[in-house]
């Protein structure tokens, strides 16, 4: 039985990855930050099957202890301050978690289990002001947010540990990936969640920023399989994980409202408050390398992803309304 340690196990990607590894017969450990009110909503259905360890990317000794306890064959570093908008308000904290935190866990790994295999969650936000379309593993980086800059540090420190210490450390340059488990602060879930609320008469408008921004959106459940595949390779490397399709926020809005039989123009309000200080206009990834070497490709279409999220949030909104009616 192989053993895996997942940082950020309570997040969207961590929950899907934990599910996937359990189906592969892994013993799964999850690193969680100590809290008086643990947030395990996304893993409640499997929490009895995994082993939770307290630890923090800001605290080097806790990472060493977590590795000593779990003795992992594979380490998946998914923990980060992962919301771009927040990175503008908390740039230093973002750097500590999303950049320096990667160094802390790599250094802990080098000391405790250097033969383990390491996955770093890199991001398409590193491309930022894109230098070529579509983006590949060879495209130059030009991050446009504190989050993108922090992710770029994490990406390069992973490469440096791989080359300097001969560690099996790979990075997945994942483009936007969503699901019903996405936090409601992210624009896709914000849209689907509010569509549900509007449909059930709980609110009457949705405020959004730049509707023309374009992204390459895939399903998180598909993308975690690529993470695993990277660590099964003989040699570590970096891979773009994407769909090779781009869609605008407006397209997402249109599909989401249509799924609930609503006219989006009656409810969506443009609000400059939600514009980024420096916008990333067009992200589209070429996953040809992953397809060739990992035998991976996305399974879930953009339309199916939107419908999946809206259907989930229509049910959630119905439950909210039912509870309100009981009060």
mmCIF file of C-alpha atoms in Angstrom:
data_model
loop_
_atom_site.group_PDB
_atom_site.id
_atom_site.type_symbol
_atom_site.label_atom_id
_atom_site.label_comp_id
_atom_site.label_asym_id
_atom_site.label_seq_id
_atom_site.Cartn_x
_atom_site.Cartn_y
_atom_site.Cartn_z
ATOM 1 C CA UNK A 1 0.000 0.000 0.000
ATOM 2 C CA UNK A 2 1.436 3.336 -1.060
ATOM 3 C CA UNK A 3 1.077 6.366 1.179
ATOM 4 C CA UNK A 4 0.326 9.927 0.112
ATOM 5 C CA UNK A 5 0.332 13.195 2.039
ATOM 6 C CA UNK A 6 -1.894 15.977 0.701
ATOM 7 C CA UNK A 7 -1.502 19.545 1.912
ATOM 8 C CA UNK A 8 -4.715 21.491 1.403
ATOM 9 C CA UNK A 9 -6.750 18.296 1.681
ATOM 10 C CA UNK A 10 -9.868 20.214 2.755
ATOM 11 C CA UNK A 11 -9.881 22.328 -0.412
ATOM 12 C CA UNK A 12 -11.539 21.638 -3.743
ATOM 13 C CA UNK A 13 -8.558 19.869 -5.340
ATOM 14 C CA UNK A 14 -7.520 18.149 -2.121
ATOM 15 C CA UNK A 15 -10.931 16.569 -1.678
ATOM 16 C CA UNK A 16 -11.083 15.224 -5.228
ATOM 17 C CA UNK A 17 -7.485 13.990 -5.043
ATOM 18 C CA UNK A 18 -8.096 12.221 -1.731
ATOM 19 C CA UNK A 19 -11.133 10.470 -3.246
ATOM 20 C CA UNK A 20 -9.117 9.433 -6.284
ATOM 21 C CA UNK A 21 -6.156 8.104 -4.304
ATOM 22 C CA UNK A 22 -8.460 6.075 -2.076
ATOM 23 C CA UNK A 23 -9.837 4.354 -5.187
ATOM 24 C CA UNK A 24 -6.216 3.523 -6.064
ATOM 25 C CA UNK A 25 -5.705 1.831 -2.707
ATOM 26 C CA UNK A 26 -3.532 4.506 -1.113
ATOM 27 C CA UNK A 27 -3.232 5.246 2.565
ATOM 28 C CA UNK A 28 -4.034 8.966 2.553
ATOM 29 C CA UNK A 29 -2.833 11.564 5.024
ATOM 30 C CA UNK A 30 -4.108 15.126 4.896
ATOM 31 C CA UNK A 31 -2.373 18.167 6.369
ATOM 32 C CA UNK A 32 -4.777 20.617 7.999
ATOM 33 C CA UNK A 33 -4.219 23.821 9.932
ATOM 34 C CA UNK A 34 -5.157 23.635 13.599
ATOM 35 C CA UNK A 35 -8.463 25.409 14.190
ATOM 36 C CA UNK A 36 -11.159 25.482 16.861
ATOM 37 C CA UNK A 37 -13.682 25.012 14.036
ATOM 38 C CA UNK A 38 -12.173 22.586 11.504
ATOM 39 C CA UNK A 39 -13.443 23.090 7.945
ATOM 40 C CA UNK A 40 -13.967 19.602 6.553
ATOM 41 C CA UNK A 41 -17.164 20.100 4.554
ATOM 42 C CA UNK A 42 -15.634 18.897 1.296
ATOM 43 C CA UNK A 43 -14.228 15.695 2.818
ATOM 44 C CA UNK A 44 -16.916 14.790 5.379
ATOM 45 C CA UNK A 45 -17.959 11.822 3.248
ATOM 46 C CA UNK A 46 -14.420 10.331 3.331
ATOM 47 C CA UNK A 47 -12.947 11.817 6.509
ATOM 48 C CA UNK A 48 -13.203 8.431 8.253
ATOM 49 C CA UNK A 49 -11.003 6.929 5.534
ATOM 50 C CA UNK A 50 -8.124 9.410 5.716
ATOM 51 C CA UNK A 51 -5.665 10.425 8.417
ATOM 52 C CA UNK A 52 -5.627 14.126 9.277
ATOM 53 C CA UNK A 53 -2.424 15.660 10.622
ATOM 54 C CA UNK A 54 -2.122 19.181 12.008
ATOM 55 C CA UNK A 55 0.461 21.280 10.222
ATOM 56 C CA UNK A 56 1.009 24.666 8.633
ATOM 57 C CA UNK A 57 3.015 25.859 5.642
ATOM 58 C CA UNK A 58 4.126 28.788 7.809
ATOM 59 C CA UNK A 59 5.606 26.450 10.421
ATOM 60 C CA UNK A 60 8.642 24.407 9.363
ATOM 61 C CA UNK A 61 8.773 22.088 12.423
ATOM 62 C CA UNK A 62 5.135 21.047 11.912
ATOM 63 C CA UNK A 63 5.926 20.022 8.321
ATOM 64 C CA UNK A 64 8.886 17.933 9.445
ATOM 65 C CA UNK A 65 6.704 16.227 12.053
ATOM 66 C CA UNK A 66 3.964 15.569 9.489
ATOM 67 C CA UNK A 67 6.419 13.897 7.131
ATOM 68 C CA UNK A 68 7.953 11.839 9.933
ATOM 69 C CA UNK A 69 4.504 10.650 10.997
ATOM 70 C CA UNK A 70 3.087 9.884 7.557
ATOM 71 C CA UNK A 71 6.253 8.537 5.871
ATOM 72 C CA UNK A 72 4.797 9.335 2.432
ATOM 73 C CA UNK A 73 5.746 7.845 -0.892
ATOM 74 C CA UNK A 74 4.086 10.827 -2.587
ATOM 75 C CA UNK A 75 3.509 14.410 -1.441
ATOM 76 C CA UNK A 76 0.943 16.653 -3.117
ATOM 77 C CA UNK A 77 1.354 20.316 -2.188
ATOM 78 C CA UNK A 78 -2.055 21.858 -2.864
ATOM 79 C CA UNK A 79 -2.191 24.250 0.090
ATOM 80 C CA UNK A 80 -1.960 27.962 -0.697
ATOM 81 C CA UNK A 81 -3.666 31.305 -0.408
ATOM 82 C CA UNK A 82 -5.397 30.575 -3.694
ATOM 83 C CA UNK A 83 -7.728 33.507 -4.370
ATOM 84 C CA UNK A 84 -6.269 36.084 -6.779
ATOM 85 C CA UNK A 85 -8.450 38.960 -5.520
ATOM 86 C CA UNK A 86 -7.351 38.375 -1.924
ATOM 87 C CA UNK A 87 -3.706 38.387 -2.984
ATOM 88 C CA UNK A 88 -4.014 42.101 -3.755
ATOM 89 C CA UNK A 89 -5.334 42.772 -0.244
ATOM 90 C CA UNK A 90 -2.908 40.396 1.490
ATOM 91 C CA UNK A 91 0.196 40.231 -0.722
ATOM 92 C CA UNK A 92 2.656 39.444 2.079
ATOM 93 C CA UNK A 93 0.556 36.617 3.519
ATOM 94 C CA UNK A 94 0.086 35.255 -0.001
ATOM 95 C CA UNK A 95 3.856 35.225 -0.472
ATOM 96 C CA UNK A 96 4.406 33.440 2.834
ATOM 97 C CA UNK A 97 1.920 30.657 2.067
ATOM 98 C CA UNK A 98 2.023 30.323 -1.693
ATOM 99 C CA UNK A 99 5.719 31.021 -2.303
ATOM 100 C CA UNK A 100 7.900 30.486 0.761
ATOM 101 C CA UNK A 101 5.592 27.716 2.001
ATOM 102 C CA UNK A 102 6.702 25.596 -0.949
ATOM 103 C CA UNK A 103 10.324 25.990 0.120
ATOM 104 C CA UNK A 104 9.470 24.956 3.662
ATOM 105 C CA UNK A 105 7.856 21.707 2.602
ATOM 106 C CA UNK A 106 10.562 20.914 0.027
ATOM 107 C CA UNK A 107 13.224 21.499 2.668
ATOM 108 C CA UNK A 108 11.337 19.291 5.136
ATOM 109 C CA UNK A 109 11.076 16.614 2.451
ATOM 110 C CA UNK A 110 14.798 16.871 1.654
ATOM 111 C CA UNK A 111 15.621 16.184 5.305
ATOM 112 C CA UNK A 112 12.988 13.551 6.127
ATOM 113 C CA UNK A 113 12.049 11.671 2.932
ATOM 114 C CA UNK A 114 14.178 12.779 -0.061
ATOM 115 C CA UNK A 115 13.205 9.676 -2.055
ATOM 116 C CA UNK A 116 9.492 10.531 -1.949
ATOM 117 C CA UNK A 117 7.843 12.045 -5.021
ATOM 118 C CA UNK A 118 6.596 15.639 -4.886
ATOM 119 C CA UNK A 119 3.831 17.434 -6.766
ATOM 120 C CA UNK A 120 3.644 21.229 -6.783
ATOM 121 C CA UNK A 121 0.395 22.955 -7.744
ATOM 122 C CA UNK A 122 1.551 25.621 -10.185
ATOM 123 C CA UNK A 123 -0.917 27.879 -11.966
ATOM 124 C CA UNK A 124 -1.800 29.391 -15.330
ATOM 125 C CA UNK A 125 -1.806 32.740 -13.498
ATOM 126 C CA UNK A 126 1.980 32.592 -13.869
ATOM 127 C CA UNK A 127 1.478 33.352 -17.580
ATOM 128 C CA UNK A 128 -0.521 36.483 -16.719
ATOM 129 C CA UNK A 129 0.060 38.949 -19.539
ATOM 130 C CA UNK A 130 0.398 36.160 -22.029
ATOM 131 C CA UNK A 131 3.370 36.176 -24.369
ATOM 132 C CA UNK A 132 1.929 33.625 -26.790
ATOM 133 C CA UNK A 133 -1.357 31.828 -27.464
ATOM 134 C CA UNK A 134 -1.967 29.059 -26.549
ATOM 135 C CA UNK A 135 0.321 28.688 -23.557
ATOM 136 C CA UNK A 136 2.635 25.666 -23.290
ATOM 137 C CA UNK A 137 5.386 24.542 -20.916
ATOM 138 C CA UNK A 138 7.792 26.710 -22.960
ATOM 139 C CA UNK A 139 5.773 29.951 -22.850
ATOM 140 C CA UNK A 140 7.439 32.819 -20.972
ATOM 141 C CA UNK A 141 5.888 33.821 -17.653
ATOM 142 C CA UNK A 142 4.521 37.312 -16.934
ATOM 143 C CA UNK A 143 2.423 37.136 -13.736
ATOM 144 C CA UNK A 144 -0.050 39.964 -13.134
ATOM 145 C CA UNK A 145 -0.971 39.554 -9.469
ATOM 146 C CA UNK A 146 0.742 38.850 -6.141
ATOM 147 C CA UNK A 147 -0.790 35.378 -6.375
ATOM 148 C CA UNK A 148 0.740 34.778 -9.818
ATOM 149 C CA UNK A 149 4.134 36.023 -8.627
ATOM 150 C CA UNK A 150 3.988 33.780 -5.547
ATOM 151 C CA UNK A 151 3.033 30.767 -7.660
ATOM 152 C CA UNK A 152 5.969 31.481 -9.964
ATOM 153 C CA UNK A 153 8.340 31.416 -6.998
ATOM 154 C CA UNK A 154 6.865 28.073 -5.906
ATOM 155 C CA UNK A 155 7.247 26.750 -9.442
ATOM 156 C CA UNK A 156 10.889 27.745 -9.776
ATOM 157 C CA UNK A 157 11.926 26.620 -6.295
ATOM 158 C CA UNK A 158 10.477 23.198 -7.156
ATOM 159 C CA UNK A 159 12.600 23.076 -10.307
ATOM 160 C CA UNK A 160 15.668 24.161 -8.308
ATOM 161 C CA UNK A 161 15.216 21.409 -5.706
ATOM 162 C CA UNK A 162 14.670 18.882 -8.488
ATOM 163 C CA UNK A 163 17.864 19.863 -10.288
ATOM 164 C CA UNK A 164 20.020 20.581 -7.220
ATOM 165 C CA UNK A 165 19.097 17.596 -5.061
ATOM 166 C CA UNK A 166 17.945 15.089 -7.688
ATOM 167 C CA UNK A 167 14.469 15.009 -6.165
ATOM 168 C CA UNK A 168 11.445 13.641 -8.001
ATOM 169 C CA UNK A 169 9.596 16.965 -7.968
ATOM 170 C CA UNK A 170 7.052 17.836 -10.662
ATOM 171 C CA UNK A 171 4.808 20.830 -11.240
ATOM 172 C CA UNK A 172 1.372 20.852 -12.792
ATOM 173 C CA UNK A 173 0.669 24.180 -14.471
ATOM 174 C CA UNK A 174 -3.064 23.895 -14.031
ATOM 175 C CA UNK A 175 -5.416 26.221 -15.829
ATOM 176 C CA UNK A 176 -8.694 27.217 -14.186
ATOM 177 C CA UNK A 177 -10.508 24.168 -12.873
ATOM 178 C CA UNK A 178 -13.882 24.316 -11.182
ATOM 179 C CA UNK A 179 -16.523 22.120 -9.570
ATOM 180 C CA UNK A 180 -19.503 22.259 -7.218
ATOM 181 C CA UNK A 181 -16.877 22.250 -4.432
ATOM 182 C CA UNK A 182 -15.298 25.509 -5.573
ATOM 183 C CA UNK A 183 -15.423 28.307 -2.992
ATOM 184 C CA UNK A 184 -18.135 30.896 -3.634
ATOM 185 C CA UNK A 185 -15.542 33.698 -3.730
ATOM 186 C CA UNK A 186 -14.380 32.401 -7.131
ATOM 187 C CA UNK A 187 -16.262 33.881 -10.075
ATOM 188 C CA UNK A 188 -17.539 30.580 -11.491
ATOM 189 C CA UNK A 189 -19.040 29.381 -8.210
ATOM 190 C CA UNK A 190 -20.201 32.909 -7.432
ATOM 191 C CA UNK A 191 -22.206 32.753 -10.653
ATOM 192 C CA UNK A 192 -23.683 29.273 -10.159
ATOM 193 C CA UNK A 193 -24.455 29.870 -6.467
ATOM 194 C CA UNK A 194 -26.204 33.163 -7.123
ATOM 195 C CA UNK A 195 -28.145 31.702 -10.039
ATOM 196 C CA UNK A 196 -29.565 29.229 -7.522
ATOM 197 C CA UNK A 197 -30.454 32.013 -5.087
ATOM 198 C CA UNK A 198 -32.079 34.103 -7.820
ATOM 199 C CA UNK A 199 -34.064 31.146 -9.139
ATOM 200 C CA UNK A 200 -35.540 30.575 -5.690
ATOM 201 C CA UNK A 201 -36.292 34.248 -5.084
ATOM 202 C CA UNK A 202 -33.676 34.713 -2.355
ATOM 203 C CA UNK A 203 -31.855 37.572 -4.134
ATOM 204 C CA UNK A 204 -32.568 39.631 -7.253
ATOM 205 C CA UNK A 205 -29.195 40.579 -8.740
ATOM 206 C CA UNK A 206 -25.639 39.392 -9.322
ATOM 207 C CA UNK A 207 -22.741 41.871 -9.385
ATOM 208 C CA UNK A 208 -19.781 40.904 -11.577
ATOM 209 C CA UNK A 209 -16.626 42.516 -12.903
ATOM 210 C CA UNK A 210 -15.081 42.007 -16.341
ATOM 211 C CA UNK A 211 -17.435 39.820 -18.395
ATOM 212 C CA UNK A 212 -15.005 39.769 -21.322
ATOM 213 C CA UNK A 213 -12.151 38.063 -19.441
ATOM 214 C CA UNK A 214 -11.425 34.701 -21.041
ATOM 215 C CA UNK A 215 -10.288 31.553 -19.304
ATOM 216 C CA UNK A 216 -9.575 27.902 -20.010
ATOM 217 C CA UNK A 217 -11.990 26.147 -17.634
ATOM 218 C CA UNK A 218 -11.916 22.435 -16.815
ATOM 219 C CA UNK A 219 -13.300 20.106 -14.143
ATOM 220 C CA UNK A 220 -11.218 19.688 -10.973
ATOM 221 C CA UNK A 221 -12.127 15.996 -10.765
ATOM 222 C CA UNK A 222 -10.395 15.420 -14.121
ATOM 223 C CA UNK A 223 -7.335 17.466 -13.217
ATOM 224 C CA UNK A 224 -6.386 15.584 -10.040
ATOM 225 C CA UNK A 225 -5.898 12.465 -12.167
ATOM 226 C CA UNK A 226 -3.175 14.351 -14.056
ATOM 227 C CA UNK A 227 -1.477 15.233 -10.751
ATOM 228 C CA UNK A 228 -1.283 11.553 -9.863
ATOM 229 C CA UNK A 229 -0.078 10.590 -13.339
ATOM 230 C CA UNK A 230 2.869 12.997 -13.056
ATOM 231 C CA UNK A 231 4.185 11.176 -9.997
ATOM 232 C CA UNK A 232 3.970 7.816 -11.757
ATOM 233 C CA UNK A 233 6.534 8.871 -14.378
ATOM 234 C CA UNK A 234 10.144 7.674 -14.220
ATOM 235 C CA UNK A 235 11.415 11.238 -14.509
ATOM 236 C CA UNK A 236 9.916 14.379 -12.930
ATOM 237 C CA UNK A 237 8.812 17.198 -15.225
ATOM 238 C CA UNK A 238 6.378 20.085 -15.623
ATOM 239 C CA UNK A 239 3.069 19.802 -17.463
ATOM 240 C CA UNK A 240 0.348 22.170 -18.615
ATOM 241 C CA UNK A 241 -3.059 20.773 -17.653
ATOM 242 C CA UNK A 242 -5.872 22.489 -19.546
ATOM 243 C CA UNK A 243 -8.652 21.957 -22.097
ATOM 244 C CA UNK A 244 -7.225 23.935 -25.051
ATOM 245 C CA UNK A 245 -10.511 25.873 -25.162
ATOM 246 C CA UNK A 246 -11.236 29.391 -24.000
ATOM 247 C CA UNK A 247 -14.526 30.858 -22.830
ATOM 248 C CA UNK A 248 -15.489 34.269 -21.509
ATOM 249 C CA UNK A 249 -17.087 35.013 -18.159
ATOM 250 C CA UNK A 250 -20.089 36.155 -20.197
ATOM 251 C CA UNK A 251 -20.383 32.703 -21.796
ATOM 252 C CA UNK A 252 -20.324 31.117 -18.349
ATOM 253 C CA UNK A 253 -23.065 33.503 -17.231
ATOM 254 C CA UNK A 254 -25.235 32.776 -20.270
ATOM 255 C CA UNK A 255 -25.006 29.001 -19.841
ATOM 256 C CA UNK A 256 -25.558 29.178 -16.084
ATOM 257 C CA UNK A 257 -28.690 31.321 -16.233
ATOM 258 C CA UNK A 258 -30.061 29.346 -19.188
ATOM 259 C CA UNK A 259 -29.735 26.116 -17.167
ATOM 260 C CA UNK A 260 -32.094 27.689 -14.614
ATOM 261 C CA UNK A 261 -34.439 29.045 -17.347
ATOM 262 C CA UNK A 262 -33.509 32.650 -16.522
ATOM 263 C CA UNK A 263 -32.570 35.652 -18.683
ATOM 264 C CA UNK A 264 -29.168 36.734 -17.344
ATOM 265 C CA UNK A 265 -29.581 40.317 -18.640
ATOM 266 C CA UNK A 266 -32.354 40.909 -16.091
ATOM 267 C CA UNK A 267 -30.127 40.099 -13.133
ATOM 268 C CA UNK A 268 -26.432 40.730 -13.877
ATOM 269 C CA UNK A 269 -25.003 44.120 -12.852
ATOM 270 C CA UNK A 270 -21.530 45.249 -13.900
ATOM 271 C CA UNK A 271 -19.552 46.539 -10.919
ATOM 272 C CA UNK A 272 -16.048 48.012 -11.288
ATOM 273 C CA UNK A 273 -15.295 46.983 -7.700
ATOM 274 C CA UNK A 274 -14.748 43.458 -8.992
ATOM 275 C CA UNK A 275 -12.210 44.400 -11.655
ATOM 276 C CA UNK A 276 -8.575 43.428 -11.015
ATOM 277 C CA UNK A 277 -5.913 46.153 -10.725
ATOM 278 C CA UNK A 278 -4.094 44.322 -13.545
ATOM 279 C CA UNK A 279 -6.311 42.074 -15.631
ATOM 280 C CA UNK A 280 -5.382 38.768 -17.234
ATOM 281 C CA UNK A 281 -7.402 38.841 -20.424
ATOM 282 C CA UNK A 282 -6.830 35.545 -22.229
ATOM 283 C CA UNK A 283 -5.644 32.204 -20.875
ATOM 284 C CA UNK A 284 -5.761 29.064 -23.000
ATOM 285 C CA UNK A 285 -3.538 26.044 -22.415
ATOM 286 C CA UNK A 286 -2.132 23.414 -24.760
ATOM 287 C CA UNK A 287 -2.072 20.064 -22.951
ATOM 288 C CA UNK A 288 -0.336 18.161 -25.807
ATOM 289 C CA UNK A 289 2.654 17.194 -23.622
ATOM 290 C CA UNK A 290 0.388 15.764 -20.905
ATOM 291 C CA UNK A 291 -1.581 13.848 -23.516
ATOM 292 C CA UNK A 292 1.587 12.359 -24.979
ATOM 293 C CA UNK A 293 3.459 11.466 -21.786
ATOM 294 C CA UNK A 294 0.728 11.087 -19.162
ATOM 295 C CA UNK A 295 -1.969 9.730 -21.500
ATOM 296 C CA UNK A 296 -4.218 12.378 -19.944
ATOM 297 C CA UNK A 297 -6.910 14.531 -21.483
ATOM 298 C CA UNK A 298 -9.964 16.315 -20.062
ATOM 299 C CA UNK A 299 -13.215 14.339 -19.940
ATOM 300 C CA UNK A 300 -15.721 17.014 -18.921
ATOM 301 C CA UNK A 301 -16.924 19.644 -21.408
ATOM 302 C CA UNK A 302 -17.347 23.309 -20.507
ATOM 303 C CA UNK A 303 -21.119 23.075 -20.894
ATOM 304 C CA UNK A 304 -21.324 19.964 -18.716
ATOM 305 C CA UNK A 305 -19.178 21.659 -16.056
ATOM 306 C CA UNK A 306 -21.439 24.725 -15.921
ATOM 307 C CA UNK A 307 -24.578 22.579 -15.757
ATOM 308 C CA UNK A 308 -23.056 20.412 -13.018
ATOM 309 C CA UNK A 309 -22.325 23.477 -10.880
ATOM 310 C CA UNK A 310 -25.710 25.133 -11.456
ATOM 311 C CA UNK A 311 -27.663 21.946 -10.764
ATOM 312 C CA UNK A 312 -25.791 21.527 -7.484
ATOM 313 C CA UNK A 313 -26.469 25.116 -6.435
ATOM 314 C CA UNK A 314 -30.136 24.977 -7.421
ATOM 315 C CA UNK A 315 -30.508 22.124 -4.915
ATOM 316 C CA UNK A 316 -28.504 24.030 -2.318
ATOM 317 C CA UNK A 317 -30.613 27.163 -2.750
ATOM 318 C CA UNK A 318 -33.800 25.099 -2.457
ATOM 319 C CA UNK A 319 -32.551 23.744 0.876
ATOM 320 C CA UNK A 320 -31.734 27.277 2.073
ATOM 321 C CA UNK A 321 -35.198 28.471 1.145
ATOM 322 C CA UNK A 322 -36.837 25.483 2.841
ATOM 323 C CA UNK A 323 -34.952 26.231 6.074
ATOM 324 C CA UNK A 324 -36.000 29.883 5.928
ATOM 325 C CA UNK A 325 -39.614 28.875 5.508
ATOM 326 C CA UNK A 326 -39.392 26.779 8.672
ATOM 327 C CA UNK A 327 -38.197 29.749 10.757
#
